[in-house]
PDB file of C-alpha atoms in Angstrom:
ATOM      1  CA  ASP A   1       4.723 -13.414  15.095  1.00  0.00           C
ATOM      2  CA  ALA A   2       6.591 -12.878  11.840  1.00  0.00           C
ATOM      3  CA  GLY A   3       5.325 -10.178   9.576  1.00  0.00           C
ATOM      4  CA  VAL A   4       5.409 -10.185   5.799  1.00  0.00           C
ATOM      5  CA  THR A   5       8.826 -11.107   4.451  1.00  0.00           C
ATOM      6  CA  GLN A   6      10.224 -10.600   0.972  1.00  0.00           C
ATOM      7  CA  SER A   7      13.328 -11.766  -0.829  1.00  0.00           C
ATOM      8  CA  PRO A   8      15.670 -10.653  -2.124  1.00  0.00           C
ATOM      9  CA  THR A   9      15.965  -7.134  -0.694  1.00  0.00           C
ATOM     10  CA  HIS A  10      17.783  -5.783  -3.740  1.00  0.00           C
ATOM     11  CA  LEU A  11      18.262  -7.053  -7.263  1.00  0.00           C
ATOM     12  CA  ILE A  12      20.066  -5.808 -10.361  1.00  0.00           C
ATOM     13  CA  LYS A  13      19.120  -7.153 -13.795  1.00  0.00           C
ATOM     14  CA  THR A  14      19.658  -6.156 -17.408  1.00  0.00           C
ATOM     15  CA  ARG A  15      17.040  -5.464 -20.046  1.00  0.00           C
ATOM     16  CA  GLY A  16      15.439  -8.571 -21.463  1.00  0.00           C
ATOM     17  CA  GLN A  17      16.170 -10.747 -18.468  1.00  0.00           C
ATOM     18  CA  GLN A  18      13.600 -12.406 -16.255  1.00  0.00           C
ATOM     19  CA  VAL A  19      13.216 -11.981 -12.500  1.00  0.00           C
ATOM     20  CA  THR A  20      11.397 -13.800  -9.698  1.00  0.00           C
ATOM     21  CA  LEU A  21      10.521 -12.105  -6.430  1.00  0.00           C
ATOM     22  CA  ARG A  22       9.272 -13.980  -3.384  1.00  0.00           C
ATOM     23  CA  CYS A  23       6.894 -13.189  -0.552  1.00  0.00           C
ATOM     24  CA  SER A  24       5.856 -14.975   2.625  1.00  0.00           C
ATOM     25  CA  PRO A  25       2.652 -13.675   4.170  1.00  0.00           C
ATOM     26  CA  LYS A  26       2.048 -12.769   7.777  1.00  0.00           C
ATOM     27  CA  SER A  27       1.173 -15.772   9.896  1.00  0.00           C
ATOM     28  CA  GLY A  28      -2.517 -16.602   9.570  1.00  0.00           C
ATOM     29  CA  HIS A  29      -3.018 -14.658   6.338  1.00  0.00           C
ATOM     30  CA  ASP A  30      -4.244 -16.379   3.184  1.00  0.00           C
ATOM     31  CA  THR A  31      -4.131 -13.634   0.539  1.00  0.00           C
ATOM     32  CA  VAL A  32      -1.172 -11.964  -1.134  1.00  0.00           C
ATOM     33  CA  SER A  33      -1.199  -8.776  -3.209  1.00  0.00           C
ATOM     34  CA  TRP A  34       1.671  -7.332  -5.227  1.00  0.00           C
ATOM     35  CA  TYR A  35       2.338  -3.646  -5.885  1.00  0.00           C
ATOM     36  CA  GLN A  36       4.886  -1.715  -7.909  1.00  0.00           C
ATOM     37  CA  GLN A  37       6.142   1.569  -6.450  1.00  0.00           C
ATOM     38  CA  ALA A  38       8.146   3.691  -8.851  1.00  0.00           C
ATOM     39  CA  LEU A  39      10.369   6.399  -7.432  1.00  0.00           C
ATOM     40  CA  GLY A  40       8.329   9.316  -6.112  1.00  0.00           C
ATOM     41  CA  GLN A  41       4.985   7.634  -6.685  1.00  0.00           C
ATOM     42  CA  GLY A  42       2.398   5.716  -4.731  1.00  0.00           C
ATOM     43  CA  PRO A  43       2.155   1.930  -5.024  1.00  0.00           C
ATOM     44  CA  GLN A  44       0.318   0.594  -8.077  1.00  0.00           C
ATOM     45  CA  PHE A  45      -1.699  -2.620  -7.761  1.00  0.00           C
ATOM     46  CA  ILE A  46      -0.364  -5.465  -9.915  1.00  0.00           C
ATOM     47  CA  PHE A  47      -2.511  -8.430  -8.852  1.00  0.00           C
ATOM     48  CA  GLN A  48      -3.803 -10.428  -5.898  1.00  0.00           C
ATOM     49  CA  TYR A  49      -3.716 -14.165  -5.211  1.00  0.00           C
ATOM     50  CA  TYR A  50      -6.162 -16.099  -3.085  1.00  0.00           C
ATOM     51  CA  GLU A  51      -6.578 -19.871  -2.923  1.00  0.00           C
ATOM     52  CA  GLU A  52      -3.728 -20.192  -5.414  1.00  0.00           C
ATOM     53  CA  GLU A  53      -5.578 -18.246  -8.088  1.00  0.00           C
ATOM     54  CA  GLU A  54      -5.304 -14.698  -9.400  1.00  0.00           C
ATOM     55  CA  ARG A  55      -8.335 -12.931  -7.987  1.00  0.00           C
ATOM     56  CA  GLN A  56      -7.922  -9.472  -9.475  1.00  0.00           C
ATOM     57  CA  ARG A  57      -5.415  -7.729 -11.711  1.00  0.00           C
ATOM     58  CA  GLY A  58      -4.357  -4.148 -12.261  1.00  0.00           C
ATOM     59  CA  ASN A  59      -3.214  -2.519 -15.493  1.00  0.00           C
ATOM     60  CA  PHE A  60       0.001  -4.434 -15.983  1.00  0.00           C
ATOM     61  CA  PRO A  61       1.051  -6.369 -19.090  1.00  0.00           C
ATOM     62  CA  ASP A  62       1.203 -10.137 -19.298  1.00  0.00           C
ATOM     63  CA  ARG A  63       4.957  -9.941 -18.711  1.00  0.00           C
ATOM     64  CA  PHE A  64       3.965  -9.738 -15.073  1.00  0.00           C
ATOM     65  CA  SER A  65       2.771 -13.065 -13.733  1.00  0.00           C
ATOM     66  CA  GLY A  66       2.464 -14.666 -10.368  1.00  0.00           C
ATOM     67  CA  HIS A  67       1.853 -17.765  -8.384  1.00  0.00           C
ATOM     68  CA  GLN A  68       0.622 -18.682  -4.944  1.00  0.00           C
ATOM     69  CA  PHE A  69       1.664 -21.895  -3.233  1.00  0.00           C
ATOM     70  CA  PRO A  70      -0.361 -24.108  -0.873  1.00  0.00           C
ATOM     71  CA  ASN A  71       1.448 -22.547   2.104  1.00  0.00           C
ATOM     72  CA  TYR A  72       0.123 -19.131   0.921  1.00  0.00           C
ATOM     73  CA  SER A  73       3.551 -17.803  -0.084  1.00  0.00           C
ATOM     74  CA  SER A  74       3.751 -16.143  -3.466  1.00  0.00           C
ATOM     75  CA  GLU A  75       6.067 -15.320  -6.338  1.00  0.00           C
ATOM     76  CA  LEU A  76       6.038 -12.431  -8.766  1.00  0.00           C
ATOM     77  CA  ASN A  77       7.664 -13.079 -12.135  1.00  0.00           C
ATOM     78  CA  VAL A  78       8.550 -10.407 -14.639  1.00  0.00           C
ATOM     79  CA  ASN A  79       9.724 -11.421 -18.119  1.00  0.00           C
ATOM     80  CA  ALA A  80      11.546  -9.402 -20.751  1.00  0.00           C
ATOM     81  CA  LEU A  81      12.556  -6.707 -18.298  1.00  0.00           C
ATOM     82  CA  LEU A  82      12.413  -3.075 -19.380  1.00  0.00           C
ATOM     83  CA  LEU A  83      14.223  -0.107 -17.884  1.00  0.00           C
ATOM     84  CA  GLY A  84      10.830   1.140 -16.703  1.00  0.00           C
ATOM     85  CA  ASP A  85      10.383  -1.929 -14.532  1.00  0.00           C
ATOM     86  CA  SER A  86      12.914  -0.487 -12.099  1.00  0.00           C
ATOM     87  CA  ALA A  87      10.961   0.062  -8.906  1.00  0.00           C
ATOM     88  CA  LEU A  88      10.280  -1.090  -5.374  1.00  0.00           C
ATOM     89  CA  TYR A  89       8.053  -4.165  -5.473  1.00  0.00           C
ATOM     90  CA  LEU A  90       5.861  -4.534  -2.432  1.00  0.00           C
ATOM     91  CA  CYS A  91       4.029  -7.578  -1.250  1.00  0.00           C
ATOM     92  CA  ALA A  92       1.038  -7.264   1.063  1.00  0.00           C
ATOM     93  CA  SER A  93      -0.810 -10.005   2.875  1.00  0.00           C
ATOM     94  CA  SER A  94      -4.295 -10.071   4.319  1.00  0.00           C
ATOM     95  CA  LEU A  95      -6.968 -12.371   5.648  1.00  0.00           C
ATOM     96  CA  VAL A  96     -10.180 -12.370   3.721  1.00  0.00           C
ATOM     97  CA  GLN A  97     -12.922 -11.667   6.244  1.00  0.00           C
ATOM     98  CA  GLY A  98     -15.911 -10.432   4.392  1.00  0.00           C
ATOM     99  CA  ARG A  99     -14.747  -7.231   2.721  1.00  0.00           C
ATOM    100  CA  GLU A 100     -12.867  -5.679   5.631  1.00  0.00           C
ATOM    101  CA  GLU A 101      -9.437  -7.085   4.916  1.00  0.00           C
ATOM    102  CA  THR A 102      -6.507  -4.893   5.880  1.00  0.00           C
ATOM    103  CA  GLN A 103      -3.338  -5.379   3.873  1.00  0.00           C
ATOM    104  CA  TYR A 104       0.002  -5.495   5.704  1.00  0.00           C
ATOM    105  CA  PHE A 105       3.111  -4.800   3.684  1.00  0.00           C
ATOM    106  CA  GLY A 106       6.540  -6.323   3.564  1.00  0.00           C
ATOM    107  CA  PRO A 107       9.765  -4.291   3.290  1.00  0.00           C
ATOM    108  CA  GLY A 108       9.865  -4.643  -0.484  1.00  0.00           C
ATOM    109  CA  THR A 109      12.350  -5.746  -3.123  1.00  0.00           C
ATOM    110  CA  ARG A 110      14.162  -2.970  -4.926  1.00  0.00           C
ATOM    111  CA  LEU A 111      14.718  -3.935  -8.566  1.00  0.00           C
ATOM    112  CA  LEU A 112      17.116  -2.031 -10.794  1.00  0.00           C
ATOM    113  CA  VAL A 113      17.084  -2.799 -14.514  1.00  0.00           C
ATOM    114  CA  LEU A 114      20.137  -1.647 -16.444  1.00  0.00           C
TER     115      LEU A 114
ATOM    116  CA  ALA B   1     -13.314   4.459 -11.237  1.00  0.00           C
ATOM    117  CA  GLN B   2     -11.591   4.797  -7.909  1.00  0.00           C
ATOM    118  CA  SER B   3      -9.103   7.581  -7.276  1.00  0.00           C
ATOM    119  CA  VAL B   4      -7.312   9.281  -4.414  1.00  0.00           C
ATOM    120  CA  ALA B   5      -5.869  12.776  -4.326  1.00  0.00           C
ATOM    121  CA  GLN B   6      -3.290  14.057  -1.894  1.00  0.00           C
ATOM    122  CA  PRO B   7      -3.066  17.731  -2.836  1.00  0.00           C
ATOM    123  CA  GLU B   8       0.116  18.510  -0.893  1.00  0.00           C
ATOM    124  CA  ASP B   9       3.441  17.001  -1.909  1.00  0.00           C
ATOM    125  CA  GLN B  10       4.978  18.191   1.359  1.00  0.00           C
ATOM    126  CA  VAL B  11       3.748  19.414   4.737  1.00  0.00           C
ATOM    127  CA  ASN B  12       6.080  21.171   7.165  1.00  0.00           C
ATOM    128  CA  VAL B  13       5.177  21.439  10.846  1.00  0.00           C
ATOM    129  CA  ALA B  14       7.039  22.457  13.986  1.00  0.00           C
ATOM    130  CA  GLU B  15       7.392  19.824  16.687  1.00  0.00           C
ATOM    131  CA  GLY B  16       4.569  20.040  19.215  1.00  0.00           C
ATOM    132  CA  ASN B  17       2.156  21.663  16.769  1.00  0.00           C
ATOM    133  CA  PRO B  18      -0.889  19.889  15.348  1.00  0.00           C
ATOM    134  CA  LEU B  19      -0.585  18.397  11.902  1.00  0.00           C
ATOM    135  CA  THR B  20      -3.014  17.612   9.097  1.00  0.00           C
ATOM    136  CA  VAL B  21      -2.340  15.644   5.936  1.00  0.00           C
ATOM    137  CA  LYS B  22      -5.126  15.998   3.398  1.00  0.00           C
ATOM    138  CA  CYS B  23      -6.799  13.307   1.310  1.00  0.00           C
ATOM    139  CA  THR B  24      -9.841  13.286  -0.932  1.00  0.00           C
ATOM    140  CA  TYR B  25     -11.241  10.277  -2.721  1.00  0.00           C
ATOM    141  CA  SER B  26     -13.599   9.202  -5.461  1.00  0.00           C
ATOM    142  CA  VAL B  27     -15.256   5.806  -5.451  1.00  0.00           C
ATOM    143  CA  SER B  28     -18.547   4.229  -6.422  1.00  0.00           C
ATOM    144  CA  GLY B  29     -20.519   3.184  -3.408  1.00  0.00           C
ATOM    145  CA  ASN B  30     -19.233   3.004   0.139  1.00  0.00           C
ATOM    146  CA  PRO B  31     -15.489   3.457   0.529  1.00  0.00           C
ATOM    147  CA  TYR B  32     -12.957   1.658   2.637  1.00  0.00           C
ATOM    148  CA  LEU B  33     -10.244   4.208   3.461  1.00  0.00           C
ATOM    149  CA  PHE B  34      -6.717   3.657   4.739  1.00  0.00           C
ATOM    150  CA  TRP B  35      -3.632   5.572   5.792  1.00  0.00           C
ATOM    151  CA  TYR B  36      -0.161   4.071   5.533  1.00  0.00           C
ATOM    152  CA  VAL B  37       3.243   5.506   6.439  1.00  0.00           C
ATOM    153  CA  GLN B  38       6.533   4.761   4.709  1.00  0.00           C
ATOM    154  CA  TYR B  39       9.942   5.404   6.243  1.00  0.00           C
ATOM    155  CA  PRO B  40      13.052   5.602   4.010  1.00  0.00           C
ATOM    156  CA  ASN B  41      13.912   2.310   2.350  1.00  0.00           C
ATOM    157  CA  ARG B  42      11.041   0.567   4.113  1.00  0.00           C
ATOM    158  CA  GLY B  43       7.720  -0.919   3.189  1.00  0.00           C
ATOM    159  CA  LEU B  44       4.386   0.606   4.124  1.00  0.00           C
ATOM    160  CA  GLN B  45       3.120   0.476   7.692  1.00  0.00           C
ATOM    161  CA  PHE B  46      -0.618   0.451   8.357  1.00  0.00           C
ATOM    162  CA  LEU B  47      -1.805   3.393  10.493  1.00  0.00           C
ATOM    163  CA  LEU B  48      -5.590   3.255  10.486  1.00  0.00           C
ATOM    164  CA  LYS B  49      -8.699   2.528   8.445  1.00  0.00           C
ATOM    165  CA  TYR B  50     -12.294   3.607   8.083  1.00  0.00           C
ATOM    166  CA  ILE B  51     -14.852   0.947   7.244  1.00  0.00           C
ATOM    167  CA  THR B  52     -18.078   2.152   8.783  1.00  0.00           C
ATOM    168  CA  GLY B  53     -19.366   3.731  11.970  1.00  0.00           C
ATOM    169  CA  ASP B  54     -17.795   6.643  13.829  1.00  0.00           C
ATOM    170  CA  ASN B  55     -16.389   9.242  11.459  1.00  0.00           C
ATOM    171  CA  LEU B  56     -13.345   9.811  13.687  1.00  0.00           C
ATOM    172  CA  VAL B  57     -10.953   6.899  13.516  1.00  0.00           C
ATOM    173  CA  LYS B  58      -8.027   6.480  15.887  1.00  0.00           C
ATOM    174  CA  GLY B  59      -4.907   4.640  14.832  1.00  0.00           C
ATOM    175  CA  SER B  60      -1.290   3.939  15.677  1.00  0.00           C
ATOM    176  CA  TYR B  61       1.252   6.405  17.102  1.00  0.00           C
ATOM    177  CA  GLY B  62      -1.426   8.908  18.156  1.00  0.00           C
ATOM    178  CA  PHE B  63      -2.742   9.512  14.646  1.00  0.00           C
ATOM    179  CA  GLU B  64      -6.409   9.875  13.850  1.00  0.00           C
ATOM    180  CA  ALA B  65      -8.424  10.559  10.713  1.00  0.00           C
ATOM    181  CA  GLU B  66     -11.795  12.099  10.077  1.00  0.00           C
ATOM    182  CA  PHE B  67     -14.120  10.707   7.428  1.00  0.00           C
ATOM    183  CA  ASN B  68     -16.314  13.334   5.781  1.00  0.00           C
ATOM    184  CA  LYS B  69     -18.747  11.820   3.314  1.00  0.00           C
ATOM    185  CA  SER B  70     -20.120  15.103   1.961  1.00  0.00           C
ATOM    186  CA  GLN B  71     -16.635  16.397   1.197  1.00  0.00           C
ATOM    187  CA  THR B  72     -15.313  12.945   0.219  1.00  0.00           C
ATOM    188  CA  SER B  73     -12.321  13.552   2.440  1.00  0.00           C
ATOM    189  CA  PHE B  74     -10.310  11.493   4.903  1.00  0.00           C
ATOM    190  CA  HIS B  75      -7.707  13.828   6.419  1.00  0.00           C
ATOM    191  CA  LEU B  76      -5.016  12.473   8.724  1.00  0.00           C
ATOM    192  CA  LYS B  77      -4.415  14.395  11.942  1.00  0.00           C
ATOM    193  CA  LYS B  78      -2.287  14.410  15.066  1.00  0.00           C
ATOM    194  CA  PRO B  79      -2.650  16.874  17.947  1.00  0.00           C
ATOM    195  CA  SER B  80       1.079  17.215  18.670  1.00  0.00           C
ATOM    196  CA  ALA B  81       3.721  16.344  16.066  1.00  0.00           C
ATOM    197  CA  LEU B  82       6.984  14.556  16.842  1.00  0.00           C
ATOM    198  CA  VAL B  83      10.211  14.738  14.853  1.00  0.00           C
ATOM    199  CA  SER B  84       9.940  10.962  14.483  1.00  0.00           C
ATOM    200  CA  ASP B  85       6.666  11.439  12.554  1.00  0.00           C
ATOM    201  CA  SER B  86       8.706  12.690   9.593  1.00  0.00           C
ATOM    202  CA  ALA B  87       7.991  10.232   6.769  1.00  0.00           C
ATOM    203  CA  LEU B  88       5.979   9.684   3.596  1.00  0.00           C
ATOM    204  CA  TYR B  89       2.245   9.235   4.118  1.00  0.00           C
ATOM    205  CA  PHE B  90      -0.131   7.522   1.722  1.00  0.00           C
ATOM    206  CA  CYS B  91      -3.905   7.641   1.654  1.00  0.00           C
ATOM    207  CA  ALA B  92      -5.658   4.706  -0.036  1.00  0.00           C
ATOM    208  CA  VAL B  93      -9.193   3.701  -0.975  1.00  0.00           C
ATOM    209  CA  ARG B  94     -10.982   0.503  -1.847  1.00  0.00           C
ATOM    210  CA  ALA B  95     -14.506   0.283  -3.126  1.00  0.00           C
ATOM    211  CA  TYR B  96     -16.897  -1.921  -1.181  1.00  0.00           C
ATOM    212  CA  SER B  97     -17.618  -3.756  -4.388  1.00  0.00           C
ATOM    213  CA  SER B  98     -13.965  -4.407  -5.183  1.00  0.00           C
ATOM    214  CA  ALA B  99     -12.569  -7.725  -4.082  1.00  0.00           C
ATOM    215  CA  SER B 100      -9.132  -6.467  -3.427  1.00  0.00           C
ATOM    216  CA  LYS B 101      -7.785  -3.592  -5.486  1.00  0.00           C
ATOM    217  CA  ILE B 102      -6.527  -0.724  -3.334  1.00  0.00           C
ATOM    218  CA  ILE B 103      -5.778   2.607  -4.990  1.00  0.00           C
ATOM    219  CA  PHE B 104      -3.079   4.747  -3.413  1.00  0.00           C
ATOM    220  CA  GLY B 105      -2.545   8.464  -3.562  1.00  0.00           C
ATOM    221  CA  SER B 106       0.758   9.934  -4.686  1.00  0.00           C
ATOM    222  CA  GLY B 107       1.910  10.495  -1.128  1.00  0.00           C
ATOM    223  CA  THR B 108       2.644  13.476   1.118  1.00  0.00           C
ATOM    224  CA  ARG B 109       6.033  13.988   2.680  1.00  0.00           C
ATOM    225  CA  LEU B 110       5.658  15.146   6.269  1.00  0.00           C
ATOM    226  CA  SER B 111       8.600  17.040   7.730  1.00  0.00           C
ATOM    227  CA  ILE B 112       8.625  17.897  11.436  1.00  0.00           C
ATOM    228  CA  ARG B 113      11.240  20.439  12.475  1.00  0.00           C
ATOM    229  CA  PRO B 114      12.568  20.494  16.061  1.00  0.00           C
TER     230      PRO B 114
END
């Protein structure tokens, strides 16, 4: 049973560029959440996708956008990259069962913006 | 607003001794509480959760956590520490009323010396 997978593992971009990160959820899961983890900090919630729609969003600017596909996989897009966007981006998947969903995390994509 | 506090940046314990990693939370209504562990250059691994019921929750790798509603705490414990337990530990909370947003603490680095 494959867990949550993310690609790529590492990425280097320059300021102003755009980046797309990808996530495949754990088998049987239908919900994908994205988090940003800056160095030395806990993960910060970006947004969550369920049934191909953004269900909830954290305090991130519109430069951060996402998409969920019919197979439940998801993409995170960041436009106009800033140096401060350098971080580990984590994807988590879950199965919505009432309100008791547990989120399982992928290994993350480490983004460096130069 | 939801928040989580992990008052100790680092906890040092000798192998074989009991360990405790502290966590306090603030949330409106009933909380869902989680502990995750992060090894170097890895994503987060789910350890355990409290939803309702018994205040003592048992999880993976011999860890357990005690929910204390009056003190709004959810401390992580293990009776006998292993060197392999050395990692970064995150406490997280989600409000019952929140569809998805999980708030993480800043993390506690656990170091087990042989």
